[in-house]
Short mmCIF file of C-alpha atoms and ligand atoms in Angstrom, two decimals:
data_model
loop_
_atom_site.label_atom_id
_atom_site.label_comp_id
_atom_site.label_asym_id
_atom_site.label_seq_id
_atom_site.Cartn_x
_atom_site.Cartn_y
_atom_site.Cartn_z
CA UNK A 8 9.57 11.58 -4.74
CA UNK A 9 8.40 15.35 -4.40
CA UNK A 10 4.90 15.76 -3.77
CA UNK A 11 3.13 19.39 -3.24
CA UNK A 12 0.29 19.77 -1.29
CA UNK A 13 -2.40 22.52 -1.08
CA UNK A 14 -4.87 23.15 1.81
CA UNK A 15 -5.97 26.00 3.47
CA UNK A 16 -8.10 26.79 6.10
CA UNK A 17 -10.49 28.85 4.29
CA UNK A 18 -11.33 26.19 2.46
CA UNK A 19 -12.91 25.35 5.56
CA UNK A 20 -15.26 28.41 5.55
CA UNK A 21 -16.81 27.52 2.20
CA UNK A 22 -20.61 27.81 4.05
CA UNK A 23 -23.13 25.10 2.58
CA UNK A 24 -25.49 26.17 5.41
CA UNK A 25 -26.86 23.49 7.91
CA UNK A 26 -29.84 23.28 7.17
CA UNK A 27 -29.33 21.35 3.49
CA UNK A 28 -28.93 17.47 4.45
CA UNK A 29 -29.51 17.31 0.61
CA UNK A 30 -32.74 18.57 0.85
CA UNK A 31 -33.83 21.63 2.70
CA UNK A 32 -35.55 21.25 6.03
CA UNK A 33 -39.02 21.16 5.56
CA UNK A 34 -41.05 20.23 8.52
CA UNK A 35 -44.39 19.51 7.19
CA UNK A 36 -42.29 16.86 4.81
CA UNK A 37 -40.60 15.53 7.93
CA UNK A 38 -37.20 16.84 6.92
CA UNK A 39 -35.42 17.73 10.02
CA UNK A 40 -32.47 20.20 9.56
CA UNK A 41 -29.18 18.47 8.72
CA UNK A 42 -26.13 19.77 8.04
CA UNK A 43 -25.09 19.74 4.36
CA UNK A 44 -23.47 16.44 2.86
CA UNK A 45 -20.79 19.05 1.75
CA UNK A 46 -19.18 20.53 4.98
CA UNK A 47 -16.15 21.37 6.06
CA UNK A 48 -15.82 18.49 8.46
CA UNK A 49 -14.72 15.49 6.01
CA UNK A 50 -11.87 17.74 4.13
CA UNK A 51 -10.50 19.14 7.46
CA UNK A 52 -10.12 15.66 9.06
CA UNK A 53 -8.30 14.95 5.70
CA UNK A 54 -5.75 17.33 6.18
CA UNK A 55 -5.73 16.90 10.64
CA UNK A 56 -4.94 12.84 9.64
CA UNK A 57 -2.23 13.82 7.18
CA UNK A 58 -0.94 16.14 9.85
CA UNK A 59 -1.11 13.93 13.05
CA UNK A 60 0.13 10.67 10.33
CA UNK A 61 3.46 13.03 10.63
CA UNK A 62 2.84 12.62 6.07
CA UNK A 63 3.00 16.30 6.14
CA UNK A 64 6.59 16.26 6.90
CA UNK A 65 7.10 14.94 3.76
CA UNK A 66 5.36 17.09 1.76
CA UNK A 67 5.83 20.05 -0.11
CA UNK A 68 3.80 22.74 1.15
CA UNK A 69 2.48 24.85 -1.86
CA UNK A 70 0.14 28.17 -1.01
CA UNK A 71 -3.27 28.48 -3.28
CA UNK A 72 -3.57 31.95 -4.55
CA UNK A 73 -7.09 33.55 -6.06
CA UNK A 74 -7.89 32.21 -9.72
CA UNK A 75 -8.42 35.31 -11.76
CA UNK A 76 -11.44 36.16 -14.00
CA UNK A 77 -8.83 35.38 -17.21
CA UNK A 78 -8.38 31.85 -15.38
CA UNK A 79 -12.07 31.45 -14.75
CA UNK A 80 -13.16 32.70 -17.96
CA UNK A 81 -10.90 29.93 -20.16
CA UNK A 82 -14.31 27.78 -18.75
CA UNK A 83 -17.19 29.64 -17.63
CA UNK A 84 -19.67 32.33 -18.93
CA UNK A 85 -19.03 36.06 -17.88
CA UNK A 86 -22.71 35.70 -16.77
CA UNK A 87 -22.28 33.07 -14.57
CA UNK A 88 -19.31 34.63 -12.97
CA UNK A 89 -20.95 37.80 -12.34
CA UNK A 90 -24.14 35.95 -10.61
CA UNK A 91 -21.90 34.04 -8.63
CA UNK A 92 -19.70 37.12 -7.38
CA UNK A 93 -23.16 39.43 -7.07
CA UNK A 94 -25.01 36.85 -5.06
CA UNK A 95 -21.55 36.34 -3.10
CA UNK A 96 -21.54 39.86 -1.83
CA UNK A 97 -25.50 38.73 -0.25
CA UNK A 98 -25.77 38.82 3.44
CA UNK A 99 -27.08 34.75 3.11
CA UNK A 100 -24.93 34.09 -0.33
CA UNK A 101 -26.50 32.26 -3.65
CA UNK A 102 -27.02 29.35 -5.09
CA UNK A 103 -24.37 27.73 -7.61
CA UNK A 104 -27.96 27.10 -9.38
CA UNK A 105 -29.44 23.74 -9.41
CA UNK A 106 -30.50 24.72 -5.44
CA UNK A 107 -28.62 22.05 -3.72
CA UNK A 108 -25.15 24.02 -4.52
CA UNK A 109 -25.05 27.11 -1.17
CA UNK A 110 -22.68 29.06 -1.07
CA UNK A 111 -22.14 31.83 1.95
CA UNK A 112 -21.48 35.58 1.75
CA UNK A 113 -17.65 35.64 0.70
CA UNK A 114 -18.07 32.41 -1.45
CA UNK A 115 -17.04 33.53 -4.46
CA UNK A 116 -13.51 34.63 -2.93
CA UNK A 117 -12.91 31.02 -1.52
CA UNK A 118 -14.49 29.14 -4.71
CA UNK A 119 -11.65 31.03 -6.87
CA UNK A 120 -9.25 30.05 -3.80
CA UNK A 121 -10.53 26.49 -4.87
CA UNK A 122 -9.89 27.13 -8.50
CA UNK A 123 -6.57 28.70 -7.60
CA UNK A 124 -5.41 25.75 -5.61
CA UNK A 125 -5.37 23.56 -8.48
CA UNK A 126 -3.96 25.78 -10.48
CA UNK A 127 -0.90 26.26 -8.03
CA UNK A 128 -0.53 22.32 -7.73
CA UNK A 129 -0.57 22.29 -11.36
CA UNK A 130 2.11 24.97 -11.78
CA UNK A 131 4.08 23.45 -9.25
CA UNK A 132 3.77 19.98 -11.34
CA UNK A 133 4.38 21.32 -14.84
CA UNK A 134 7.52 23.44 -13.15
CA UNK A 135 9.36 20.48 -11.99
CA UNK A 136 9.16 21.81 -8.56
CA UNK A 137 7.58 18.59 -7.33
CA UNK A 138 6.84 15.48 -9.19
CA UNK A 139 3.02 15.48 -8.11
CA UNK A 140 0.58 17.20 -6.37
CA UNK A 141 -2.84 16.83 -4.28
CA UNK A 142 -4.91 20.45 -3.93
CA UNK A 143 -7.09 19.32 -1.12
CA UNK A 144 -9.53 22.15 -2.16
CA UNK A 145 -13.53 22.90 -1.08
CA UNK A 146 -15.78 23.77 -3.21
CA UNK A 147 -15.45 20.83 -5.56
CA UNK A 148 -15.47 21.26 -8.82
CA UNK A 149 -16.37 18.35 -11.11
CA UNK A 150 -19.78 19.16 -12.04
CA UNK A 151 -20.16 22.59 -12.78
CA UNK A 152 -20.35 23.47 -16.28
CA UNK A 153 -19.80 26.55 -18.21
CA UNK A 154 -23.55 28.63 -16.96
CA UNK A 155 -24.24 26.67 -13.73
CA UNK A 156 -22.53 25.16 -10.51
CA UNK A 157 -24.50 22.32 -9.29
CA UNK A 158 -23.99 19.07 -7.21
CA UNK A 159 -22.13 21.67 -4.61
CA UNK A 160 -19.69 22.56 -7.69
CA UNK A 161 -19.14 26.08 -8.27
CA UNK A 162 -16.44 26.49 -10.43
CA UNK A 163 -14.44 23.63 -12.44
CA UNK A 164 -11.68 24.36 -10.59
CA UNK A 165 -9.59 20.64 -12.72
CA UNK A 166 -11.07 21.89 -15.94
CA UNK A 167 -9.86 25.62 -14.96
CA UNK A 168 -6.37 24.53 -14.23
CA UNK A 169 -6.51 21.99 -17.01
CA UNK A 170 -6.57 24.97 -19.38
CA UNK A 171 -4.27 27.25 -17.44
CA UNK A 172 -1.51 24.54 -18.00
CA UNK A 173 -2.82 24.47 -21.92
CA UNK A 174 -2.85 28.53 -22.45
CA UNK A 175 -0.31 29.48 -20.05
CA UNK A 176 2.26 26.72 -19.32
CA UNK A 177 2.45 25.58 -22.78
CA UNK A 178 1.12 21.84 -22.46
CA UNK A 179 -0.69 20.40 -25.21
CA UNK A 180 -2.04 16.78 -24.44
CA UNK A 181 -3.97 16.31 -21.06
CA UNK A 182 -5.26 13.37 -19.58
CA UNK A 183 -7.85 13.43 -16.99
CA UNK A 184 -9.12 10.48 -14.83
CA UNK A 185 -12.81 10.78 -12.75
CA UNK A 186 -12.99 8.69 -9.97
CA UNK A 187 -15.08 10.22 -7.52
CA UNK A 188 -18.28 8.15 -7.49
CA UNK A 189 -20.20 10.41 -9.79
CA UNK A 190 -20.12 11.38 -13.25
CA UNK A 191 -17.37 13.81 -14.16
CA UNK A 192 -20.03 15.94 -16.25
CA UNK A 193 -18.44 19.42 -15.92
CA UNK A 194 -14.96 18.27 -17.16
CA UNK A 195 -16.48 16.20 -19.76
CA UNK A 196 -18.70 18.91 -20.99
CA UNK A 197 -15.44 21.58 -20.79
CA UNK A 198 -13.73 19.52 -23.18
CA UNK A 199 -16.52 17.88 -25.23
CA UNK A 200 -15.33 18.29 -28.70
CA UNK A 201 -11.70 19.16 -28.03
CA UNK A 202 -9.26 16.26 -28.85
CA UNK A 203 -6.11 17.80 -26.71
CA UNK A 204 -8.08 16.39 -23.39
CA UNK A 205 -9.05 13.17 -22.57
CA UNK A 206 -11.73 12.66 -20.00
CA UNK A 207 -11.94 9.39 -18.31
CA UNK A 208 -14.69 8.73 -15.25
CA UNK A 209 -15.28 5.67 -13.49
CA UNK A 210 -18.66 6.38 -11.23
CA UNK A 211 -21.38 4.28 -10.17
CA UNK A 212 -23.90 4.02 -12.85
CA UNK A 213 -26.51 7.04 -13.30
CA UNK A 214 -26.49 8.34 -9.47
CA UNK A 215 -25.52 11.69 -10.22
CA UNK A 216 -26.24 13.64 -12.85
CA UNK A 217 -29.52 12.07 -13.69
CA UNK A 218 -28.76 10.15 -16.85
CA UNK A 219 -24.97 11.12 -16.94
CA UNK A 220 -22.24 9.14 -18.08
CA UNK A 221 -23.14 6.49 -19.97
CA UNK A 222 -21.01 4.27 -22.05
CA UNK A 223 -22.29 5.77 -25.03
CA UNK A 224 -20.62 9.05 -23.94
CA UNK A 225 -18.14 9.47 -26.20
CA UNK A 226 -17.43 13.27 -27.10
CA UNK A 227 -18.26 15.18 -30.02
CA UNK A 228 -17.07 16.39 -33.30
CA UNK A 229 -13.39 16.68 -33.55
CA UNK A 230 -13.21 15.17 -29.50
CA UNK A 231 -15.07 12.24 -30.66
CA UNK A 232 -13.44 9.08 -28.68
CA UNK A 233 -11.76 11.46 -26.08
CA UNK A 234 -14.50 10.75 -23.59
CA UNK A 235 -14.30 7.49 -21.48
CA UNK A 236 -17.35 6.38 -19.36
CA UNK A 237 -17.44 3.50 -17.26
CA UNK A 238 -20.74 3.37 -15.39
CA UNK A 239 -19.91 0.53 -12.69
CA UNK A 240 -22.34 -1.29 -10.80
CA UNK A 241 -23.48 -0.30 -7.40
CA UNK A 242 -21.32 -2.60 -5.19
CA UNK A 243 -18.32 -2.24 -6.98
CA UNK A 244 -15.45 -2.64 -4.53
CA UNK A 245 -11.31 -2.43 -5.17
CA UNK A 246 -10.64 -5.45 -7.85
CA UNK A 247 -13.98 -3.89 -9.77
CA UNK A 248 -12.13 -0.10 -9.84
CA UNK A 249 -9.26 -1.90 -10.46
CA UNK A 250 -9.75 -4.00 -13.06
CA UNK A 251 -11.27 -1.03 -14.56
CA UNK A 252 -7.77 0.73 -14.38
CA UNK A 253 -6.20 -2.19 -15.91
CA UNK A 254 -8.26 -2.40 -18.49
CA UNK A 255 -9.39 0.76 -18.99
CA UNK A 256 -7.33 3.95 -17.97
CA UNK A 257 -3.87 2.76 -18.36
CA UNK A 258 -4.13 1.24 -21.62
CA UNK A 259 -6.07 5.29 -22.87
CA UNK A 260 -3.74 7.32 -20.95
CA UNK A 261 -0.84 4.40 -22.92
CA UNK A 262 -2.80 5.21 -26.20
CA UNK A 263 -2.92 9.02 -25.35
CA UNK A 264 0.31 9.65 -24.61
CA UNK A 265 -0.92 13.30 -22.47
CA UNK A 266 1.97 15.47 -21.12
CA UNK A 267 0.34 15.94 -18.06
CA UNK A 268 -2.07 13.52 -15.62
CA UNK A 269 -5.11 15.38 -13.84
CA UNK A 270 -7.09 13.48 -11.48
CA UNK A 271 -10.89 14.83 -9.69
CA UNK A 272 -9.85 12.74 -6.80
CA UNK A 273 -13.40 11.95 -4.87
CA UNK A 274 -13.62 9.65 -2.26
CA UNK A 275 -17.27 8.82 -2.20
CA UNK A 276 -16.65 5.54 -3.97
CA UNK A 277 -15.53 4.01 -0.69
CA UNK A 278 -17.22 1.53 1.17
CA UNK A 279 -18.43 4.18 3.71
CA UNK A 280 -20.22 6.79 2.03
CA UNK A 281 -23.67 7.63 2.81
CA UNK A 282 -24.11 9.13 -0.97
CA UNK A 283 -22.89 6.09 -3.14
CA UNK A 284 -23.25 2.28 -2.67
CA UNK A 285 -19.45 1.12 -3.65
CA UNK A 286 -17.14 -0.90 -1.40
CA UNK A 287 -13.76 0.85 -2.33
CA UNK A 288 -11.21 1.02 0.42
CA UNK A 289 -8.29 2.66 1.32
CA UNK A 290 -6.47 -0.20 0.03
CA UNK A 291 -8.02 0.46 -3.21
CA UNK A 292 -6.89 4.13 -3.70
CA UNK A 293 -4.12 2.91 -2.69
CA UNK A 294 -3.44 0.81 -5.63
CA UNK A 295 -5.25 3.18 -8.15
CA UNK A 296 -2.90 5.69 -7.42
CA UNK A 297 -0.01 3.64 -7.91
CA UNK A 298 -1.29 2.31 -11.22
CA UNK A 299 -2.03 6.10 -12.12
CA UNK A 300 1.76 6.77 -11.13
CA UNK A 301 2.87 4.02 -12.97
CA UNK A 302 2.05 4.54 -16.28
CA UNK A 303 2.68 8.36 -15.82
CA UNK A 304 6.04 7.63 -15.42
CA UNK A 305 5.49 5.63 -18.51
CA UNK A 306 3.98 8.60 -20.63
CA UNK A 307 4.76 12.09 -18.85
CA UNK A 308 7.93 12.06 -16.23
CA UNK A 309 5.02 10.96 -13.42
CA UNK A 310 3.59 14.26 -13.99
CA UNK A 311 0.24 14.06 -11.91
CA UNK A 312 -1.80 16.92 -10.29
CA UNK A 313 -4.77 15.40 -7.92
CA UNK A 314 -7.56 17.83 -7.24
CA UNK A 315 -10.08 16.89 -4.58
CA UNK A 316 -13.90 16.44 -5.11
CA UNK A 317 -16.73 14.24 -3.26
CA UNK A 318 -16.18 12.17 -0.48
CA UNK A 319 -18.68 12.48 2.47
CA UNK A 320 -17.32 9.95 5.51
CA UNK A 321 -15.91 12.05 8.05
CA UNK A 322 -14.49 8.61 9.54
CA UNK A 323 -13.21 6.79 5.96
CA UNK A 324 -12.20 9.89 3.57
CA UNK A 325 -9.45 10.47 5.47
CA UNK A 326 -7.91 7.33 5.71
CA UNK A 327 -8.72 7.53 1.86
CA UNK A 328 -6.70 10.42 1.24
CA UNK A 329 -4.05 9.58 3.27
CA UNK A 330 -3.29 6.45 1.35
CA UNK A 331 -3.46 8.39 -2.10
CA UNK A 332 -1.22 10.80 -0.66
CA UNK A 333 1.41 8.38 0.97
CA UNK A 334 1.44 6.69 -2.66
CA UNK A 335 2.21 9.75 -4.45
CA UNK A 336 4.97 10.31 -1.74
CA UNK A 337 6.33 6.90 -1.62
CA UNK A 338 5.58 6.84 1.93
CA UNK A 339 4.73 3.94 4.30
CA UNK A 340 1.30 3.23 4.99
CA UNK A 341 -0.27 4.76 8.28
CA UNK A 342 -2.68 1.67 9.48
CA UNK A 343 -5.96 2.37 8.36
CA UNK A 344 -7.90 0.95 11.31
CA UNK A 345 -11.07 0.90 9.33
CA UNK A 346 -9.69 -2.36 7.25
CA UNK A 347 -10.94 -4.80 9.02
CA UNK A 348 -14.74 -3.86 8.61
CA UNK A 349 -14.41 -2.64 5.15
CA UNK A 350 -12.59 -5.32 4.00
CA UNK A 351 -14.67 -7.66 5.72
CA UNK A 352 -17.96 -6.07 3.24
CA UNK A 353 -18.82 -9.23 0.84
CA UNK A 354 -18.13 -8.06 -2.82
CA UNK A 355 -14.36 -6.91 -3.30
CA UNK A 356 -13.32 -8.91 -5.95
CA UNK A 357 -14.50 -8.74 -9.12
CA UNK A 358 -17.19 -9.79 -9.68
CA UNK A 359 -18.98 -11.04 -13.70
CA UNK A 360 -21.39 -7.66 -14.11
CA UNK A 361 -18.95 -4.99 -13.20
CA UNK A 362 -16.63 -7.18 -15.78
CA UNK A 363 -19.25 -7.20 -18.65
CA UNK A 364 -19.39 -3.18 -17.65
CA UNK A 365 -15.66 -2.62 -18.18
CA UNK A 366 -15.26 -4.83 -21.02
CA UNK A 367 -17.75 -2.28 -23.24
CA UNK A 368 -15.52 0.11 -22.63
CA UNK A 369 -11.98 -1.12 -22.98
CA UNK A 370 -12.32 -1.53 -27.36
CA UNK A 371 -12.40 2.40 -27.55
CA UNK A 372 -8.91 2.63 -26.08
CA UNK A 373 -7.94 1.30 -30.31
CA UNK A 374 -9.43 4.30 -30.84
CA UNK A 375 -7.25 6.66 -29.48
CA UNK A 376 -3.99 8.36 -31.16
C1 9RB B 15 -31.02 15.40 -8.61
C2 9RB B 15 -31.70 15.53 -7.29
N1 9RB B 15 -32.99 15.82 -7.13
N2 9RB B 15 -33.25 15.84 -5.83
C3 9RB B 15 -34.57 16.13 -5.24
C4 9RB B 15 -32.09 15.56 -5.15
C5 9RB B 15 -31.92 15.52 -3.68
C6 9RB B 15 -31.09 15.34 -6.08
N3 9RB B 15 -29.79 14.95 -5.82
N4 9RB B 15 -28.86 15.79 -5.73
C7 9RB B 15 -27.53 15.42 -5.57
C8 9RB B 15 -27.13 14.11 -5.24
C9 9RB B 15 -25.79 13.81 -5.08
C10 9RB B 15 -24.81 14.79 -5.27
C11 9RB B 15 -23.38 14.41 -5.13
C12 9RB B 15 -22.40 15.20 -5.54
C13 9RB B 15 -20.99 14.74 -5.49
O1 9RB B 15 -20.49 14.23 -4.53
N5 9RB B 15 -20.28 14.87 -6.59
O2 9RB B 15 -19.02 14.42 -6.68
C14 9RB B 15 -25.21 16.09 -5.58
C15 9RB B 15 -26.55 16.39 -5.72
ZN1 ZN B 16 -19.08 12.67 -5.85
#
């Protein structure tokens, strides 16, 4: 198995300020500065532990390049970009727009490096020159929309690439799975009424967006039934996301029958995230991803192309990553030496409510042609 990777450290210099915890520091409101939930730390410890786990021998190096205004454009309003690239040349940067999205001077070059990163995984995937891909990018992506970046999204760098591969590499059905811990509005919204993309998320019920991604989220005109929701229970741990999978993903992306698998890999689902209450561990991702792989093989020659997103445990994402990555590798598992106090969290089997959750959503797969 060939897998590409993408990192680079400029991803690293994407500047959220510290001084944004999630709020800005206020003293009379007793908020101390904090550094922002969206740092460089988390991501870079990713890529040090894939590194130092000796995984990156095994991988496929692949180099992000700058998404171009074309590229951009397939997604987002000419006014937005030309805010984001104005306010980009500031001596303190901009604001994606919803005020807890910062970007630094120079962070319009690295968010199309972001953009560009999945693009490059997904060329490299569609190519044949690997079989899948992770773009372990920063900024995320998965919930900017066409006019504004918000929830530290600037540009929507899976729905970018998503049509890249469409317009430019000739590939007509695409699914794409959500499971970072919070709705998947900017992909959704990119492909709202378009039938040719299927958006799946699995997130923990109305955390973020406000009143996003509810079951009753289904798409619009002609993409009517090409949107998934599954708005699980706070708590939710592995058998919960799993069953989910079983019952949910596998038997749409089955139904679907996409040419290509695109995945806004977050890791703030796990059972150590200070934004998100779920109890997911690396175990978890680690059998996700090899569900994900299975029935790709099933539908699209295992075509998948990972794109990262949330995840906000410096200590747990990267054991997180690491086991996505060593399953798209088919490499042994490093130890996560976190298992024995995640595991030992009540709550990781399924449990009746996060059943009755997923079993709403499972009858819309007959939907699907
Ligand atoms: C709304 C609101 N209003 N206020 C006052 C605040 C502090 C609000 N939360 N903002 C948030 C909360 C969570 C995220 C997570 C993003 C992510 O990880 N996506 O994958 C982003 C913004
Ligand atoms: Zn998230």
């Amino acid at each position: 198995m060939t897998t590409g990777y993408v990192y680079h450290e400029l991803f690293g210099w994407h500047d959220t300020g510290t001084n944004v915890g999630l709020l800005p520091a206020d003293p009379a409101a007793g908020l101390q500065p904090f550094v922002h939930f969206e740092n460089a730390e988390t991501k870079r410890r990713m890529h040090e532990l894939i590194v130092v786990s000796g995984l990156i021998d095994r991988l496929e190096r692949i180099r992000p390049v700058h998404a171009s205004e074309e590229q951009i454009l397939r997604v987002h309003t000419e006014a937005y970009l030309e805010r984001i690239r104005s306010e980009s040349r500031l001596p303190k940067g901009g604001d994606g727009g919803d005020g807890f999205t910062p970007f630094g001077q120079g962070g319009y070059q690295i968010a199309t490096l972001a953009a560009g990163g999945v693009i490059a995984a997904v060329d490299a995937v569609v190519s044949g020159a690997v079989d899948n891909a992770y773009a372990l990018v920063r900024p995320p992506g998965h919930h900017a929309v066409a006019d504004l970046g918000m929830g530290f999204c600037l540009f929507s760098n899976l729905a970018i690439a998503a049509r890249h591969a469409q317009q430019a590499l000739g590939v007509e059905r695409i699914a794409v799975v959500d499971w970072d811990v919070h709705h998947g509005n900017g992909t959704q919204a990119a492909f709202e009424d378009d039938p040719s993309v299927l958006t799946i998320s699995l997130h923990q019920d109305n955390v973020f967006p406000p009143n996003s991604g509810s079951v009753e989220e289904r798409g619009t005109g002609a993409g009517h039934g090409y949107a998934l929701n599954v708005p699980l229970p706070p708590g939710t741990g592995d058998y919960g996301y799993l069953y989910a999978m079983d019952q949910v993903v596998v038997p749409a992306i089955r139904a679907f029958q996409p040419d290509l698998v695109l995945v806004a890999s977050g890791f703030d689902a796990s059972a150590m995230d200070p934004l998100a209450r779920q109890l997911v561990t690396s175990e978890g991702y680690r059998m996700l991803t090899e569900r994900l792989m299975a029935v790709a093989e099933e539908t699209c020659d295992g075509r998948i192309a990972m794109s990262h997103e949330g995840g906000y445990s410096p200590v747990y994402v990267p054991f997180c990553g690491l086991a996505v990555m060593e399953a798209l590798a088919g490499a042994p598992a490093f130890p996560d030496p976190y298992a024995p106090i995640v595991t030992g969290f009540a709550g990781r089997d399924l449990q009746p409510h996060q059943q009755a959750t997923v079993d709403r959503v499972s009858p819309f797969v007959a939907d699907l042609t």
